[in-house]
CSV table of C-alpha atoms and ligand atoms in Angstrom, one decimal:
chain,number,residue,atom,x,y,z
A,8,MET,CA,-34.4,-16.7,-19.0
A,9,LYS,CA,-32.9,-15.1,-16.8
A,10,LEU,CA,-33.1,-15.5,-12.6
A,11,TRP,CA,-35.2,-12.4,-12.7
A,12,GLY,CA,-36.7,-13.3,-16.1
A,13,GLY,CA,-40.6,-13.6,-14.4
A,14,ARG,CA,-41.9,-10.3,-14.4
A,15,PHE,CA,-40.6,-9.2,-18.3
A,16,ALA,CA,-43.1,-10.4,-21.2
A,17,SER,CA,-39.7,-10.7,-23.7
A,18,ALA,CA,-35.9,-10.6,-23.9
A,19,SER,CA,-33.6,-8.0,-23.0
A,20,ASP,CA,-31.7,-6.7,-25.9
A,21,LYS,CA,-27.9,-8.4,-26.4
A,22,LEU,CA,-26.6,-4.2,-25.9
A,23,THR,CA,-28.3,-4.3,-22.7
A,24,GLU,CA,-26.8,-7.7,-21.4
A,25,ASP,CA,-23.2,-6.3,-22.4
A,26,PHE,CA,-24.2,-3.5,-21.0
A,27,ASN,CA,-25.4,-4.9,-18.0
A,28,ALA,CA,-23.3,-7.9,-17.4
A,29,SER,CA,-20.2,-8.0,-14.6
A,30,ILE,CA,-19.1,-11.4,-15.0
A,31,SER,CA,-16.5,-10.7,-16.9
A,32,PHE,CA,-14.4,-8.6,-14.2
A,33,ASP,CA,-16.4,-10.2,-10.9
A,34,GLN,CA,-15.7,-14.0,-11.9
A,35,ARG,CA,-12.3,-13.0,-9.4
A,36,MET,CA,-15.1,-13.3,-6.2
A,37,TYR,CA,-16.0,-16.8,-7.0
A,38,ARG,CA,-14.6,-18.5,-4.0
A,39,GLN,CA,-15.6,-15.5,-1.3
A,40,ASP,CA,-18.9,-16.0,-3.2
A,41,ILE,CA,-19.8,-20.1,-2.7
A,42,THR,CA,-17.9,-19.9,0.8
A,43,GLY,CA,-20.5,-17.0,1.3
A,44,SER,CA,-23.1,-19.6,0.2
A,45,ILE,CA,-22.1,-22.4,2.2
A,46,ALA,CA,-22.7,-20.4,5.1
A,47,HIS,CA,-25.8,-19.1,4.2
A,48,ALA,CA,-27.1,-22.3,3.1
A,49,ARG,CA,-26.0,-24.3,6.3
A,50,MET,CA,-27.6,-21.1,8.4
A,51,LEU,CA,-30.7,-21.9,6.3
A,52,GLY,CA,-30.4,-25.4,7.2
A,53,GLY,CA,-30.1,-25.1,11.0
A,54,GLN,CA,-33.0,-22.4,11.5
A,55,GLY,CA,-35.1,-25.6,9.8
A,56,ILE,CA,-36.0,-22.5,6.6
A,57,ILE,CA,-35.3,-25.5,4.2
A,58,SER,CA,-34.2,-29.1,5.1
A,59,SER,CA,-30.9,-30.2,6.7
A,60,GLU,CA,-31.0,-32.6,3.8
A,61,GLU,CA,-31.6,-29.7,1.4
A,62,ALA,CA,-28.7,-27.7,2.7
A,63,GLU,CA,-27.1,-30.6,2.4
A,64,LEU,CA,-27.4,-31.6,-0.5
A,65,ILE,CA,-26.6,-27.3,-1.7
A,66,ILE,CA,-23.5,-27.5,0.2
A,67,ARG,CA,-22.3,-30.6,-1.4
A,68,GLY,CA,-22.9,-29.0,-5.1
A,69,LEU,CA,-21.3,-26.1,-3.8
A,70,GLN,CA,-18.4,-27.8,-2.9
A,71,GLU,CA,-18.4,-29.5,-6.1
A,72,ILE,CA,-18.7,-26.2,-8.5
A,73,LEU,CA,-15.5,-24.8,-6.2
A,74,ALA,CA,-13.5,-27.4,-7.3
A,75,GLU,CA,-14.9,-27.8,-11.1
A,76,LEU,CA,-14.1,-23.5,-10.9
A,77,GLU,CA,-10.3,-24.3,-9.9
A,78,GLU,CA,-10.1,-27.5,-12.5
A,79,GLY,CA,-11.1,-24.8,-15.5
A,80,LYS,CA,-13.9,-26.9,-15.6
A,81,LEU,CA,-17.2,-24.6,-15.6
A,82,GLU,CA,-17.8,-21.7,-18.4
A,83,PHE,CA,-19.1,-18.5,-16.7
A,84,THR,CA,-21.6,-16.8,-19.3
A,85,VAL,CA,-22.6,-13.1,-19.8
A,86,GLU,CA,-26.5,-14.4,-20.1
A,87,ALA,CA,-26.0,-15.3,-15.8
A,88,GLU,CA,-25.1,-12.0,-16.1
A,89,ASP,CA,-22.7,-12.0,-12.9
A,90,VAL,CA,-20.5,-14.6,-10.5
A,91,HIS,CA,-23.7,-14.7,-7.9
A,92,MET,CA,-26.2,-15.3,-11.1
A,93,ASN,CA,-23.6,-17.7,-12.6
A,94,ILE,CA,-23.0,-19.7,-9.7
A,95,GLU,CA,-26.4,-20.2,-8.7
A,96,THR,CA,-27.2,-21.4,-12.4
A,97,PHE,CA,-24.2,-24.0,-12.3
A,98,LEU,CA,-25.8,-25.2,-8.7
A,99,THR,CA,-29.7,-25.5,-10.2
A,100,ALA,CA,-27.5,-27.2,-13.4
A,101,LYS,CA,-25.9,-29.4,-11.2
A,102,ILE,CA,-28.4,-30.7,-8.0
A,103,GLY,CA,-31.7,-29.5,-9.7
A,104,GLU,CA,-34.8,-27.8,-8.4
A,105,VAL,CA,-33.0,-27.8,-4.4
A,106,GLY,CA,-30.6,-24.9,-5.9
A,107,LYS,CA,-33.3,-22.5,-6.2
A,108,LYS,CA,-34.1,-22.5,-2.6
A,109,LEU,CA,-30.3,-21.0,-1.8
A,110,HIS,CA,-31.1,-17.9,-2.6
A,111,THR,CA,-34.1,-17.5,0.3
A,112,GLY,CA,-33.8,-14.5,2.9
A,113,ARG,CA,-31.3,-13.4,0.9
A,114,SER,CA,-30.7,-10.8,-1.5
A,115,ARG,CA,-27.1,-9.8,-4.8
A,116,ASN,CA,-26.9,-7.2,-2.8
A,117,ASP,CA,-26.5,-8.1,0.4
A,118,GLN,CA,-24.5,-11.3,-1.2
A,119,VAL,CA,-22.0,-9.2,-3.6
A,120,ALA,CA,-21.7,-7.1,-0.3
A,121,LEU,CA,-20.2,-10.2,2.0
A,122,ASP,CA,-18.1,-11.3,-1.0
A,123,LEU,CA,-16.1,-8.0,-2.0
A,124,ARG,CA,-15.9,-7.9,2.1
A,125,LEU,CA,-14.1,-11.1,2.2
A,126,TYR,CA,-12.4,-10.9,-0.9
A,127,LEU,CA,-10.6,-7.7,0.4
A,128,ARG,CA,-10.1,-9.6,3.6
A,129,ASP,CA,-7.7,-11.7,1.7
A,130,GLU,CA,-6.3,-9.2,-0.4
A,131,ILE,CA,-5.7,-7.2,2.8
A,132,SER,CA,-3.4,-10.0,4.6
A,133,GLU,CA,-1.7,-10.6,1.5
A,134,ILE,CA,-0.7,-7.1,1.2
A,135,ARG,CA,0.7,-6.7,4.6
A,136,THR,CA,2.7,-9.7,4.4
A,137,LEU,CA,4.3,-7.6,1.1
A,138,LEU,CA,4.5,-4.8,3.0
A,139,LEU,CA,6.3,-6.4,6.0
A,140,THR,CA,8.8,-7.8,3.6
A,141,VAL,CA,9.7,-4.7,2.1
A,142,GLU,CA,10.4,-3.0,5.8
A,143,GLU,CA,12.3,-6.5,6.5
A,144,VAL,CA,14.6,-5.1,3.5
A,145,LEU,CA,14.7,-2.1,4.6
A,146,LEU,CA,16.2,-2.8,8.3
A,147,ASN,CA,18.7,-5.3,7.0
A,148,LEU,CA,19.8,-2.2,4.7
A,149,ALA,CA,19.8,-0.1,7.3
A,150,THR,CA,21.6,-2.4,9.9
A,151,LYS,CA,24.8,-3.0,7.3
A,152,ASN,CA,24.7,1.4,7.2
A,153,ILE,CA,25.0,2.8,10.5
A,154,GLU,CA,27.8,4.3,9.6
A,155,THR,CA,27.2,5.4,5.9
A,156,ILE,CA,27.4,9.2,5.9
A,157,MET,CA,25.2,10.7,3.0
A,158,PRO,CA,24.5,14.0,2.7
A,159,GLY,CA,20.7,15.0,3.9
A,160,TYR,CA,18.9,17.4,1.3
A,161,THR,CA,16.1,20.4,2.1
A,162,HIS,CA,14.9,21.6,-1.5
A,163,LEU,CA,17.0,19.0,-3.2
A,164,GLN,CA,20.4,21.1,-2.4
A,165,LYS,CA,22.8,20.0,0.2
A,166,ALA,CA,21.6,20.3,4.0
A,167,GLN,CA,23.1,18.4,6.1
A,168,PRO,CA,24.9,14.7,6.8
A,169,ILE,CA,23.1,11.6,8.0
A,170,THR,CA,23.4,8.2,7.3
A,171,LEU,CA,21.9,5.8,4.4
A,172,ALA,CA,21.1,3.9,7.5
A,173,HIS,CA,18.6,7.5,8.8
A,174,HIS,CA,17.8,7.9,5.9
A,175,LEU,CA,16.1,4.2,4.6
A,176,LEU,CA,14.5,4.1,8.4
A,177,ALA,CA,12.7,7.2,7.6
A,178,TRP,CA,11.3,5.3,4.8
A,179,PHE,CA,10.5,2.4,7.2
A,180,GLU,CA,8.1,5.1,9.2
A,181,MET,CA,6.1,5.9,6.1
A,182,LEU,CA,5.4,2.0,5.3
A,183,ARG,CA,5.0,1.4,9.0
A,184,ARG,CA,2.4,4.2,9.0
A,185,ASP,CA,0.5,2.4,6.1
A,186,LEU,CA,0.7,-0.6,7.2
A,187,GLY,CA,-1.0,1.1,10.7
A,188,ARG,CA,-3.9,2.1,7.9
A,189,LEU,CA,-4.4,-0.6,6.5
A,190,GLU,CA,-5.1,-2.7,9.6
A,191,ASP,CA,-7.6,0.1,10.6
A,192,CYS,CA,-9.4,-0.3,7.6
A,193,ALA,CA,-9.7,-4.3,8.2
A,194,LYS,CA,-11.0,-3.5,11.2
A,195,ARG,CA,-13.6,-1.4,10.2
A,196,MET,CA,-14.3,-3.7,7.8
A,197,ASP,CA,-15.0,-6.8,9.9
A,198,TYR,CA,-18.9,-6.9,9.8
A,199,MET,CA,-20.8,-9.3,8.0
A,200,PRO,CA,-23.6,-8.6,5.9
A,201,LEU,CA,-25.7,-10.8,4.9
A,202,GLY,CA,-28.5,-10.5,6.6
A,203,SER,CA,-30.0,-7.0,4.7
A,204,GLY,CA,-31.3,-8.7,2.2
A,205,ALA,CA,-32.5,-6.1,-0.8
A,206,LEU,CA,-32.5,-2.9,1.7
A,207,ALA,CA,-35.1,-4.2,4.3
A,208,GLY,CA,-33.8,-7.3,5.8
A,209,THR,CA,-35.8,-10.5,5.9
A,210,GLY,CA,-38.7,-11.8,7.7
A,211,PHE,CA,-37.2,-15.7,7.6
A,212,ASP,CA,-35.5,-16.2,10.9
A,213,LEU,CA,-32.2,-16.2,9.8
A,214,ASP,CA,-29.4,-16.3,11.9
A,215,ARG,CA,-26.5,-13.8,11.2
A,216,ASP,CA,-24.9,-14.8,14.6
A,217,ALA,CA,-23.8,-18.5,13.2
A,218,VAL,CA,-23.0,-17.4,9.7
A,219,LYS,CA,-20.8,-14.2,11.3
A,220,GLU,CA,-19.0,-16.9,13.1
A,221,GLU,CA,-18.9,-19.2,10.5
A,222,LEU,CA,-17.3,-16.7,7.9
A,223,GLY,CA,-15.3,-15.3,10.8
A,224,PHE,CA,-16.1,-11.5,10.9
A,225,ALA,CA,-16.1,-9.6,14.4
A,226,SER,CA,-19.9,-8.3,14.0
A,227,LEU,CA,-22.9,-8.1,12.6
A,228,THR,CA,-23.6,-4.8,9.9
A,229,ARG,CA,-25.8,-2.8,12.1
A,230,ASN,CA,-28.1,-1.4,9.6
A,231,SER,CA,-29.8,-3.7,6.4
A,232,LEU,CA,-29.6,-0.1,4.3
A,233,ASP,CA,-26.2,0.2,5.2
A,234,GLY,CA,-25.5,-2.7,4.7
A,235,VAL,CA,-25.7,-3.1,1.1
A,236,SER,CA,-25.0,0.6,0.1
A,237,ASP,CA,-21.8,0.1,2.2
A,238,ARG,CA,-18.8,0.8,-0.4
A,239,ASP,CA,-16.3,2.7,2.7
A,240,TYR,CA,-14.3,-0.2,3.3
A,241,ALA,CA,-12.9,0.6,-0.5
A,242,ILE,CA,-13.0,3.6,-0.7
A,243,GLU,CA,-10.8,3.7,2.8
A,244,PHE,CA,-8.3,0.7,1.7
A,245,MET,CA,-8.3,2.6,-1.8
A,246,SER,CA,-6.6,5.6,1.0
A,247,PHE,CA,-4.5,3.7,2.2
A,248,ALA,CA,-3.5,2.1,-0.9
A,249,SER,CA,-3.5,6.2,-2.5
A,250,ILE,CA,-0.9,7.3,0.1
A,251,MET,CA,1.2,4.0,0.3
A,252,MET,CA,1.2,4.4,-3.2
A,253,MET,CA,2.6,8.3,-2.5
A,254,HIS,CA,5.0,6.7,-0.5
A,255,LEU,CA,6.2,4.2,-2.8
A,256,SER,CA,6.9,6.9,-5.9
A,257,ARG,CA,8.8,9.2,-3.3
A,258,PHE,CA,11.7,5.8,-2.9
A,259,ALA,CA,11.1,5.6,-6.9
A,260,GLU,CA,11.9,8.8,-7.3
A,261,GLU,CA,15.2,8.8,-5.0
A,262,LEU,CA,16.3,5.9,-6.8
A,263,ILE,CA,16.0,7.1,-10.1
A,264,LEU,CA,17.9,10.2,-9.4
A,265,TRP,CA,20.4,8.1,-6.9
A,266,SER,CA,20.9,6.0,-10.2
A,267,THR,CA,22.3,9.3,-12.6
A,268,GLU,CA,25.3,10.0,-13.2
A,269,GLU,CA,25.6,12.9,-12.1
A,270,PHE,CA,24.2,11.5,-7.9
A,271,SER,CA,25.8,8.3,-8.6
A,272,PHE,CA,24.8,7.1,-5.4
A,273,VAL,CA,23.6,3.6,-6.2
A,274,GLU,CA,23.0,1.2,-9.1
A,275,LEU,CA,20.5,-0.7,-9.3
A,276,SER,CA,20.6,-4.6,-10.3
A,277,ASP,CA,20.7,-5.3,-14.0
A,278,ALA,CA,17.8,-7.6,-12.3
A,279,PHE,CA,15.8,-5.3,-12.1
A,280,THR,CA,16.4,-2.6,-14.9
A,281,THR,CA,15.8,-2.6,-18.6
A,282,GLY,CA,18.1,-1.0,-21.7
A,283,SER,CA,17.3,0.8,-24.7
A,284,SER,CA,16.8,0.1,-28.1
A,285,ILE,CA,18.7,2.1,-29.4
A,286,MET,CA,21.4,3.6,-27.0
A,287,PRO,CA,23.3,1.0,-26.3
A,288,GLN,CA,25.0,2.2,-22.5
A,289,LYS,CA,22.0,2.7,-21.2
A,290,LYS,CA,20.7,1.2,-17.9
A,291,ASN,CA,17.0,2.6,-16.7
A,292,PRO,CA,15.3,2.5,-14.0
A,293,ASP,CA,12.0,1.5,-15.4
A,294,LEU,CA,10.6,-0.1,-12.6
A,295,ALA,CA,11.4,2.2,-10.2
A,296,GLU,CA,9.6,4.7,-12.8
A,297,LEU,CA,6.7,2.4,-13.5
A,298,ILE,CA,6.1,2.3,-9.4
A,299,ARG,CA,6.3,6.3,-9.6
A,300,GLY,CA,3.8,6.1,-13.0
A,301,LYS,CA,1.3,3.7,-11.3
A,302,THR,CA,1.0,5.8,-8.3
A,303,GLY,CA,-1.2,7.9,-11.0
A,304,ARG,CA,-3.8,4.9,-11.7
A,305,VAL,CA,-4.3,4.1,-7.8
A,306,TYR,CA,-5.3,7.9,-7.6
A,307,GLY,CA,-7.5,7.3,-10.2
A,308,ASP,CA,-9.7,4.8,-9.3
A,309,LEU,CA,-10.0,6.0,-5.3
A,310,LEU,CA,-11.1,9.4,-7.1
A,311,ALA,CA,-13.3,7.1,-9.7
A,312,LEU,CA,-15.4,5.1,-6.6
A,313,LEU,CA,-15.5,8.4,-4.4
A,314,THR,CA,-17.1,9.8,-7.6
A,315,VAL,CA,-19.1,6.9,-8.3
A,316,MET,CA,-20.6,7.1,-4.3
A,317,LYS,CA,-21.3,10.9,-3.9
A,318,SER,CA,-24.2,11.3,-5.1
A,319,LEU,CA,-26.1,7.6,-4.5
A,320,PRO,CA,-29.7,7.8,-2.5
A,321,LEU,CA,-30.2,4.8,-0.6
A,322,ALA,CA,-29.9,2.1,-0.8
A,323,TYR,CA,-28.3,-0.2,-3.4
A,324,ASN,CA,-28.3,1.3,-6.6
A,325,LYS,CA,-26.5,-0.4,-10.1
A,326,ASP,CA,-23.9,2.3,-10.2
A,327,MET,CA,-21.8,0.6,-7.1
A,328,GLN,CA,-21.2,-2.2,-9.9
A,329,GLU,CA,-18.5,0.3,-11.4
A,330,ASP,CA,-16.9,-0.4,-7.4
A,331,LYS,CA,-15.5,-3.7,-8.8
A,332,GLU,CA,-13.0,-2.9,-11.6
A,333,ALA,CA,-11.4,0.4,-9.6
A,334,LEU,CA,-10.8,-1.8,-6.6
A,335,PHE,CA,-9.5,-4.8,-8.7
A,336,ASP,CA,-6.7,-2.3,-10.6
A,337,VAL,CA,-6.1,-1.1,-7.0
A,338,VAL,CA,-5.5,-4.7,-5.5
A,339,ASP,CA,-3.7,-5.9,-8.4
A,340,THR,CA,-1.4,-2.6,-8.5
A,341,VAL,CA,0.1,-2.6,-5.1
A,342,LYS,CA,0.8,-5.9,-4.9
A,343,LYS,CA,2.7,-5.5,-8.1
A,344,CYS,CA,4.4,-2.9,-7.1
A,345,LEU,CA,5.8,-3.9,-3.6
A,346,LEU,CA,6.7,-7.4,-4.8
A,347,VAL,CA,9.5,-5.9,-7.1
A,348,LEU,CA,10.4,-2.7,-4.7
A,349,ALA,CA,11.6,-5.7,-2.3
A,350,PRO,CA,14.3,-7.2,-4.3
A,351,MET,CA,14.9,-4.2,-6.2
A,352,LEU,CA,16.0,-2.7,-3.0
A,353,GLU,CA,17.5,-5.7,-1.8
A,354,THR,CA,19.9,-5.9,-5.1
A,355,ALA,CA,20.7,-2.6,-5.3
A,356,ASN,CA,24.5,-1.3,-4.8
A,357,PHE,CA,24.5,1.5,-3.0
A,358,LYS,CA,27.7,3.3,-3.6
A,359,THR,CA,28.8,4.7,0.3
A,360,ASP,CA,32.2,5.9,-1.4
A,361,LYS,CA,30.4,8.3,-3.6
A,362,MET,CA,27.8,9.1,-0.8
A,363,ALA,CA,30.5,10.0,1.8
A,364,GLU,CA,32.1,12.5,-0.4
A,365,ALA,CA,29.2,14.1,-1.3
A,366,ALA,CA,28.7,14.1,2.0
A,367,LYS,CA,31.8,16.7,1.8
A,368,GLY,CA,30.1,19.3,-0.3
A,369,GLY,CA,27.9,21.8,-0.2
A,370,PHE,CA,28.7,23.3,3.2
A,371,THR,CA,26.9,20.2,5.0
A,372,ASN,CA,28.9,21.4,8.3
A,373,ALA,CA,28.0,24.6,8.2
A,374,THR,CA,25.5,24.2,11.1
A,375,ASP,CA,27.5,22.1,13.3
A,376,LEU,CA,30.5,25.5,12.9
A,377,ALA,CA,27.9,28.0,14.3
A,378,ASP,CA,26.6,25.7,17.0
A,379,TYR,CA,29.9,24.9,17.9
A,380,LEU,CA,30.0,29.3,18.0
A,381,ALA,CA,26.9,28.6,20.0
A,382,GLY,CA,28.8,26.5,22.0
A,383,LYS,CA,31.5,29.2,23.2
A,384,GLY,CA,28.4,31.8,24.7
A,385,LEU,CA,28.3,33.3,21.3
A,386,PRO,CA,24.0,33.4,20.5
A,387,PHE,CA,23.2,31.3,17.0
A,388,ARG,CA,22.1,34.2,15.6
A,389,ASP,CA,25.3,35.9,15.5
A,390,ALA,CA,27.1,32.3,14.6
A,391,HIS,CA,24.4,31.9,12.0
A,392,ALA,CA,26.2,35.4,10.2
A,393,VAL,CA,29.7,34.6,11.2
A,394,VAL,CA,29.3,31.3,9.4
A,395,GLY,CA,27.4,32.9,6.9
A,396,ARG,CA,30.3,35.1,6.1
A,397,ALA,CA,32.6,32.2,6.5
A,398,VAL,CA,30.8,30.3,3.3
A,399,LEU,CA,30.4,33.5,0.9
A,400,HIS,CA,34.7,33.6,1.6
A,401,CYS,CA,34.5,29.7,1.1
A,402,ILE,CA,32.3,30.0,-2.2
A,403,ARG,CA,34.6,32.5,-3.9
A,404,GLU,CA,37.8,31.0,-2.7
A,405,GLY,CA,36.1,27.5,-4.3
A,406,CYS,CA,37.4,25.5,-1.3
A,407,ARG,CA,35.5,24.2,2.0
A,408,LEU,CA,35.1,25.2,5.6
A,409,GLU,CA,37.6,22.8,6.8
A,410,ASP,CA,40.2,24.2,4.4
A,411,LEU,CA,40.8,27.4,6.0
A,412,SER,CA,43.5,27.7,7.8
A,413,LEU,CA,42.9,28.4,12.0
A,414,ASN,CA,43.8,32.3,11.1
A,415,ALA,CA,41.3,33.0,8.3
A,416,TYR,CA,39.2,31.4,10.6
A,417,LYS,CA,40.3,34.2,13.7
A,418,GLU,CA,39.2,36.9,11.0
A,419,PHE,CA,35.7,35.3,11.2
A,420,SER,CA,35.5,34.7,14.7
A,421,PRO,CA,38.7,34.6,17.5
A,422,GLN,CA,36.4,32.3,19.6
A,423,ILE,CA,37.1,29.6,16.8
A,424,GLU,CA,40.5,27.0,17.8
A,425,ALA,CA,42.6,24.5,16.1
A,426,ASP,CA,40.1,21.8,17.8
A,427,ILE,CA,37.7,23.6,15.0
A,428,TYR,CA,39.0,20.3,12.5
A,429,ASP,CA,37.8,17.6,14.2
A,430,PHE,CA,34.8,19.3,15.4
A,431,ILE,CA,33.2,20.1,11.5
A,432,ASP,CA,34.2,16.8,10.4
A,433,VAL,CA,31.4,15.3,8.3
A,434,ALA,CA,31.0,12.1,10.6
A,435,ALA,CA,31.6,13.9,13.8
A,436,CYS,CA,28.6,16.1,13.0
A,437,VAL,CA,26.9,12.6,12.5
A,438,ALA,CA,27.9,11.7,15.6
A,439,ARG,CA,27.0,14.6,17.6
A,440,ARG,CA,23.3,14.5,16.9
A,441,GLN,CA,22.3,11.8,19.0
A,442,VAL,CA,18.5,13.0,20.3
A,443,PRO,CA,16.0,10.4,19.7
A,444,GLY,CA,15.0,10.0,16.0
A,445,ALA,CA,18.2,11.4,15.0
A,446,PRO,CA,21.0,10.1,13.2
A,447,ALA,CA,23.8,9.5,15.1
A,448,PRO,CA,24.9,6.1,15.0
A,449,SER,CA,24.1,5.2,18.6
A,450,ALA,CA,20.7,7.3,18.3
A,451,VAL,CA,20.0,4.6,14.9
A,452,LYS,CA,21.1,0.9,16.8
A,453,GLN,CA,17.8,2.3,19.2
A,454,ALA,CA,15.7,3.1,16.2
A,455,LEU,CA,16.9,-0.2,14.7
A,456,ALA,CA,16.3,-2.4,18.1
A,457,GLU,CA,12.6,-0.9,18.2
A,458,ALA,CA,11.6,-1.1,15.0
A,459,GLU,CA,13.1,-4.7,14.7
A,460,GLU,CA,11.1,-5.3,17.8
A,461,TRP,CA,7.9,-4.1,15.7
A,462,LEU,CA,8.8,-6.4,12.8
A,463,ARG,CA,9.3,-9.7,15.0
A,464,GLY,CA,5.6,-8.5,16.8
A,465,SER,CA,3.8,-7.9,13.0
A,466,LYS,CA,5.1,-11.0,11.7
B,527,LIG,N1,-23.5,-7.5,-10.2
B,527,LIG,C1,-24.0,-6.9,-9.2
B,527,LIG,C2,-23.1,-5.9,-8.5
B,527,LIG,O1,-21.9,-5.7,-8.4
B,527,LIG,C3,-25.0,-7.5,-7.7
B,527,LIG,C4,-25.7,-6.9,-7.4
B,527,LIG,C5,-27.1,-6.8,-8.0
B,527,LIG,N2,-28.4,-6.1,-7.6
B,527,LIG,C6,-29.0,-6.1,-8.3
B,527,LIG,N3,-29.8,-5.9,-7.5
B,527,LIG,N4,-29.3,-5.7,-9.2
B,527,LIG,O2,-23.3,-5.0,-8.0
């Protein structure tokens, strides 16, 4: 018979059982479910709601069930519907009648709210570590490439010279914000919901604080209706994940572009690329493409849960069981992506010669020529026009700005002197950009020092 079967005169249809059950996916929360139940049982004993011997029996039973589950000795059943009732069923089978007292003053509604928070708390801590590992790889790469000149782009057109370190630090900043969002989410999730009951709390004299302390939460949920029907933390986590995946997708996109023969800025290692079944010459950036592709499913999961929640009246509704597969999918996807991204970056061969060569094309030093003239007192807008004419001339001649003779320069502006060649050398263009946050090696060194300190403090 079902744990809730008393009110029913006949059994559920098999279709109902299958449709209703969540055990196939919520079994992944069995550890959290048992941890929560142990804390609840201990508190029931402490309050004299059940005897301390009964509490002891229940706790020992749950601990044994945990060990048996870890050893693969117990099998979940669809008949028991979800992880909560499966474990309660195991317990009663193991310790007898006393097991039936565990659910005193508790509902599956506050139980699942607790389990999900405990589960997500564990996963957040793992994801945090994975994210910091990618940050560390980026910092190490940046440290080695402070002087590596490359073109910076706008509109995917060469714009101004930067360095590889500077580019990598831009990625670093994106992930640093993601980490902040993840930590915010963990803080807002840090409320213990047991005691909310089904929706209206409980008449039993529960010591919610004791449970909160045992489970390591900062606070108690403040309203029982909200306690059982809030899934903001899952949505917030998935929002964090969506924004982070958007970032990973942008990194992936650049790695894919840079791996083309047309760019040739990077060669991903054999270990993190794949071949083609027909074209023998191919080395494809499949992993980067999959990171980019998996971004879509994470957005989809976020949208799915937002949509599930959007019209739910208070308090619990079974719709909310649909939170788990979406959330678990996000957790799995994000972890896998971070896990491959770190070594893929670490083993990539950045072709610094190609980058330096590319930085010389596309008139990336044109702004500096205009700045040179502005430095001589020409209003910047006029300097811009002069250089525009010089660029047009070069395009027609098929040459670069640095190829123009001094006489040719004088035609465009008499203020241009022989020092112009050193001035518009791309390395000089980069070195001059020293304001905080700019790509000059001096500025990047400072940025790196700050980033390293932050990373050390975050570990
Ligand atoms: N399996 C359910 C879920 O994940 C647990 C809560 C069930 N509560 C209920 N009143 N049916 O949402």
